[in-house]
Amino acid sequence: MTEFWEASFVENQTMWGYEPSDSSILTKDFFLEKNVKDILIPGIGYGRNAKIFTDNGIQVTGIEISGTAINLAKEAGLPIPIFHGSVAEMPFDNKLYDGVYSYALIHLLSSGEREKFIKDCYNQLKPGGCMVFTTISKDAPMFGKGKQLDKDYYEIMEGLKMFFYDTDSIRQEFGHYGLFEILEIEEPNKHAPNKPSFHFLMIKCQKR
């Protein structure tokens, strides 16, 4: 996956623009409501969804697999620490955070990787801390396309594998990690408004 995303950022640079996703705006509001002061964003990319948090007084630490994406974040003037590496290598520090936010990442992982990722995120939350994940749903038009690798898991193009969630698989994977809400969200393709929106699910958990 490192090669795929490094090549994508080298070729396409700031491919999603700089306007934050609707999911990130909703998560920002949720975190402010919960008085969250500092968050971890695994898969931060070039920081498209980070600025909405820093602009609202929330400290951000990132994790990113692509060195090119990290450099793009620096060039954009994003003044935050970003660990260079795969989320499979978490944790990168011993810090506990008020919140963890993962946008459109978990569905790119295999079953074992997803299990470890959820646990690692949960383990880096302070007691009472919240984590929010957005992920592709089985209602997405690309569900079932490409080579099937496992149940609801497809290689939709060379090097890009996706697991498609529904409420049952969310409850199964997140049920032991403080799951308390699942929301459906139509995420507009803001960088290419002529393209269809993404069918996403937003998953909210709180550490007991």
Coordinates of C-alpha atoms in Angstrom, one line a residue:
M1 CA 0.0 0.0 0.0
T2 CA 3.0 2.3 0.6
E3 CA 3.9 2.2 -3.1
F4 CA 0.3 2.8 -4.2
W5 CA -0.2 6.0 -2.1
E6 CA 3.2 7.4 -2.6
A7 CA 2.8 7.1 -6.4
S8 CA -0.7 8.6 -6.1
F9 CA 0.6 11.7 -4.2
V10 CA 3.6 12.0 -6.5
E11 CA 1.3 12.0 -9.6
N12 CA -1.8 13.8 -8.3
Q13 CA -0.4 16.0 -5.5
T14 CA -3.3 17.7 -3.7
M15 CA -5.8 15.5 -5.5
W16 CA -8.8 16.3 -3.2
G17 CA -8.2 20.0 -3.0
Y18 CA -8.1 21.8 0.4
E19 CA -11.7 22.2 1.3
P20 CA -12.5 19.9 4.3
S21 CA -14.9 17.0 3.9
D22 CA -18.4 17.3 5.3
S23 CA -17.5 14.4 7.6
S24 CA -14.6 16.4 9.0
I25 CA -16.8 19.5 9.7
L26 CA -19.3 17.3 11.5
T27 CA -16.5 15.6 13.5
K28 CA -15.1 19.1 14.4
D29 CA -18.5 20.1 15.8
F30 CA -18.8 16.8 17.7
F31 CA -15.3 17.2 19.2
L32 CA -15.9 20.8 20.2
E33 CA -19.1 19.6 21.9
K34 CA -17.1 17.0 23.8
N35 CA -14.4 19.6 24.8
V36 CA -11.7 17.6 22.8
K37 CA -8.4 19.5 22.9
D38 CA -6.0 17.2 21.0
I39 CA -6.5 14.5 18.4
L40 CA -4.6 11.9 16.4
I41 CA -5.4 11.7 12.7
P42 CA -4.1 8.4 11.2
G43 CA -3.8 8.7 7.4
I44 CA -3.7 12.5 7.5
G45 CA -2.5 12.8 3.8
Y46 CA -1.5 16.3 3.0
G47 CA -3.7 17.7 5.8
R48 CA -6.8 18.6 3.9
N49 CA -9.0 17.6 6.8
A50 CA -6.7 18.8 9.6
K51 CA -6.9 22.6 9.2
I52 CA -10.6 22.6 10.3
F53 CA -9.5 21.3 13.7
T54 CA -6.4 23.5 14.2
D55 CA -8.5 26.5 13.1
N56 CA -10.8 25.7 16.0
G57 CA -8.1 25.4 18.7
I58 CA -7.7 21.6 18.6
Q59 CA -4.1 20.3 18.5
V60 CA -3.5 17.7 15.8
T61 CA -0.9 15.0 15.4
G62 CA -0.9 13.0 12.2
I63 CA 0.3 9.7 10.8
E64 CA 0.9 9.3 7.1
I65 CA 2.3 6.6 4.9
S66 CA 3.4 8.9 2.0
G67 CA 6.5 11.1 2.4
T68 CA 5.3 13.2 -0.5
A69 CA 2.0 13.8 1.3
I70 CA 3.9 14.9 4.4
N71 CA 6.0 17.3 2.3
L72 CA 2.8 18.7 0.7
A73 CA 1.4 19.4 4.2
K74 CA 4.5 21.2 5.2
E75 CA 4.5 23.3 2.0
A76 CA 0.9 24.2 2.8
G77 CA 2.0 25.6 6.1
L78 CA 0.4 23.0 8.3
P79 CA 2.2 23.4 11.6
I80 CA 1.7 20.0 13.1
P81 CA 3.8 16.9 13.9
I82 CA 3.2 14.0 11.4
F83 CA 4.7 10.6 12.0
H84 CA 5.9 9.0 8.7
G85 CA 4.8 5.4 8.5
S86 CA 1.9 2.9 8.1
V87 CA -1.0 2.7 10.6
A88 CA 0.0 -1.0 10.8
E89 CA 3.0 0.2 12.8
M90 CA 1.0 2.1 15.5
P91 CA 1.5 3.3 18.1
F92 CA 4.2 5.9 17.1
D93 CA 4.1 7.5 20.6
N94 CA 2.9 6.8 24.1
K95 CA 0.6 9.8 24.2
L96 CA -3.1 9.5 25.0
Y97 CA -5.4 11.7 23.1
D98 CA -8.8 13.3 23.7
G99 CA -9.9 12.1 20.2
V100 CA -8.9 10.0 17.2
Y101 CA -10.3 10.8 13.7
S102 CA -9.9 8.5 10.7
Y103 CA -11.3 9.6 7.4
A104 CA -11.7 7.1 4.6
L105 CA -8.8 4.9 5.7
I106 CA -10.1 1.8 7.5
H107 CA -11.8 0.3 4.5
L108 CA -8.4 0.1 2.8
L109 CA -7.2 -2.4 5.3
S110 CA -7.5 -6.2 5.5
S111 CA -9.5 -7.9 8.2
G112 CA -6.5 -8.4 10.6
E113 CA -5.2 -4.9 9.9
R114 CA -8.6 -3.4 10.6
E115 CA -8.8 -5.3 13.9
K116 CA -5.3 -4.0 15.0
F117 CA -6.1 -0.5 13.8
I118 CA -9.3 -0.2 15.8
K119 CA -7.6 -1.5 18.9
D120 CA -4.6 0.7 18.5
C121 CA -6.7 3.8 18.1
Y122 CA -8.8 2.9 21.1
N123 CA -5.7 2.3 23.2
Q124 CA -4.5 5.8 22.5
L125 CA -7.6 7.4 23.8
K126 CA -7.8 9.0 27.3
P127 CA -10.6 7.6 29.4
G128 CA -13.8 9.2 28.1
G129 CA -12.1 10.1 24.8
C130 CA -13.9 9.7 21.5
M131 CA -12.9 8.2 18.1
V132 CA -14.7 8.8 14.8
F133 CA -14.2 6.8 11.6
T134 CA -15.7 7.4 8.2
T135 CA -15.7 4.5 5.9
I136 CA -17.2 3.4 2.5
S137 CA -20.5 1.6 2.7
K138 CA -22.0 -1.3 0.7
D139 CA -24.3 1.3 -0.9
A140 CA -21.4 2.7 -2.8
P141 CA -21.6 2.1 -6.6
M142 CA -18.2 0.4 -6.7
F143 CA -19.3 -2.3 -4.3
G144 CA -19.0 -5.7 -5.9
K145 CA -16.7 -4.4 -8.6
G146 CA -13.3 -5.9 -9.4
K147 CA -11.8 -9.0 -8.0
Q148 CA -13.4 -10.4 -4.8
L149 CA -10.8 -11.2 -2.2
D150 CA -13.1 -12.0 0.8
K151 CA -16.6 -11.3 2.0
D152 CA -17.3 -7.6 1.1
Y153 CA -13.6 -7.2 0.3
Y154 CA -12.6 -6.4 -3.3
E155 CA -9.6 -5.2 -5.3
I156 CA -11.4 -2.6 -7.3
M157 CA -8.3 -1.6 -9.3
E158 CA -4.7 -2.8 -9.3
G159 CA -3.2 -2.1 -5.8
L160 CA -6.4 -0.6 -4.4
K161 CA -8.4 -3.0 -2.1
M162 CA -11.5 -2.0 -0.3
F163 CA -13.7 -3.5 2.4
F164 CA -17.3 -2.3 2.2
Y165 CA -19.1 -1.9 5.6
D166 CA -22.7 -2.2 6.7
T167 CA -24.2 -1.7 10.1
D168 CA -23.7 -5.4 11.0
S169 CA -20.0 -5.5 10.2
I170 CA -19.5 -2.2 12.1
R171 CA -21.2 -3.6 15.2
Q172 CA -19.0 -6.8 14.8
E173 CA -15.7 -4.9 14.5
F174 CA -16.4 -1.9 16.8
G175 CA -18.8 -3.4 19.3
H176 CA -16.1 -4.0 21.9
Y177 CA -14.7 -0.5 21.5
G178 CA -17.4 1.8 22.9
L179 CA -19.5 2.0 19.7
F180 CA -22.5 4.3 20.4
E181 CA -23.6 5.7 17.0
I182 CA -23.6 4.9 13.3
L183 CA -24.6 7.6 10.8
E184 CA -25.1 7.5 7.0
I185 CA -23.5 10.4 5.2
E186 CA -23.5 11.4 1.5
E187 CA -20.0 12.9 1.1
P188 CA -19.9 15.3 -1.9
N189 CA -16.9 15.1 -4.2
K190 CA -16.0 18.7 -3.6
H191 CA -12.9 18.7 -5.8
A192 CA -14.8 17.2 -8.8
P193 CA -18.5 18.3 -8.2
N194 CA -19.5 16.6 -11.5
K195 CA -18.7 13.2 -10.0
P196 CA -21.1 11.3 -7.7
S197 CA -20.9 11.7 -4.0
F198 CA -19.5 8.9 -1.8
H199 CA -21.8 6.7 0.3
F200 CA -20.1 6.8 3.7
L201 CA -20.8 5.6 7.2
M202 CA -19.7 7.5 10.2
I203 CA -18.8 5.5 13.3
K204 CA -18.6 7.1 16.7
C205 CA -17.0 5.4 19.8
Q206 CA -16.2 6.5 23.3
K207 CA -13.7 4.9 25.7
R208 CA -15.5 3.7 28.8

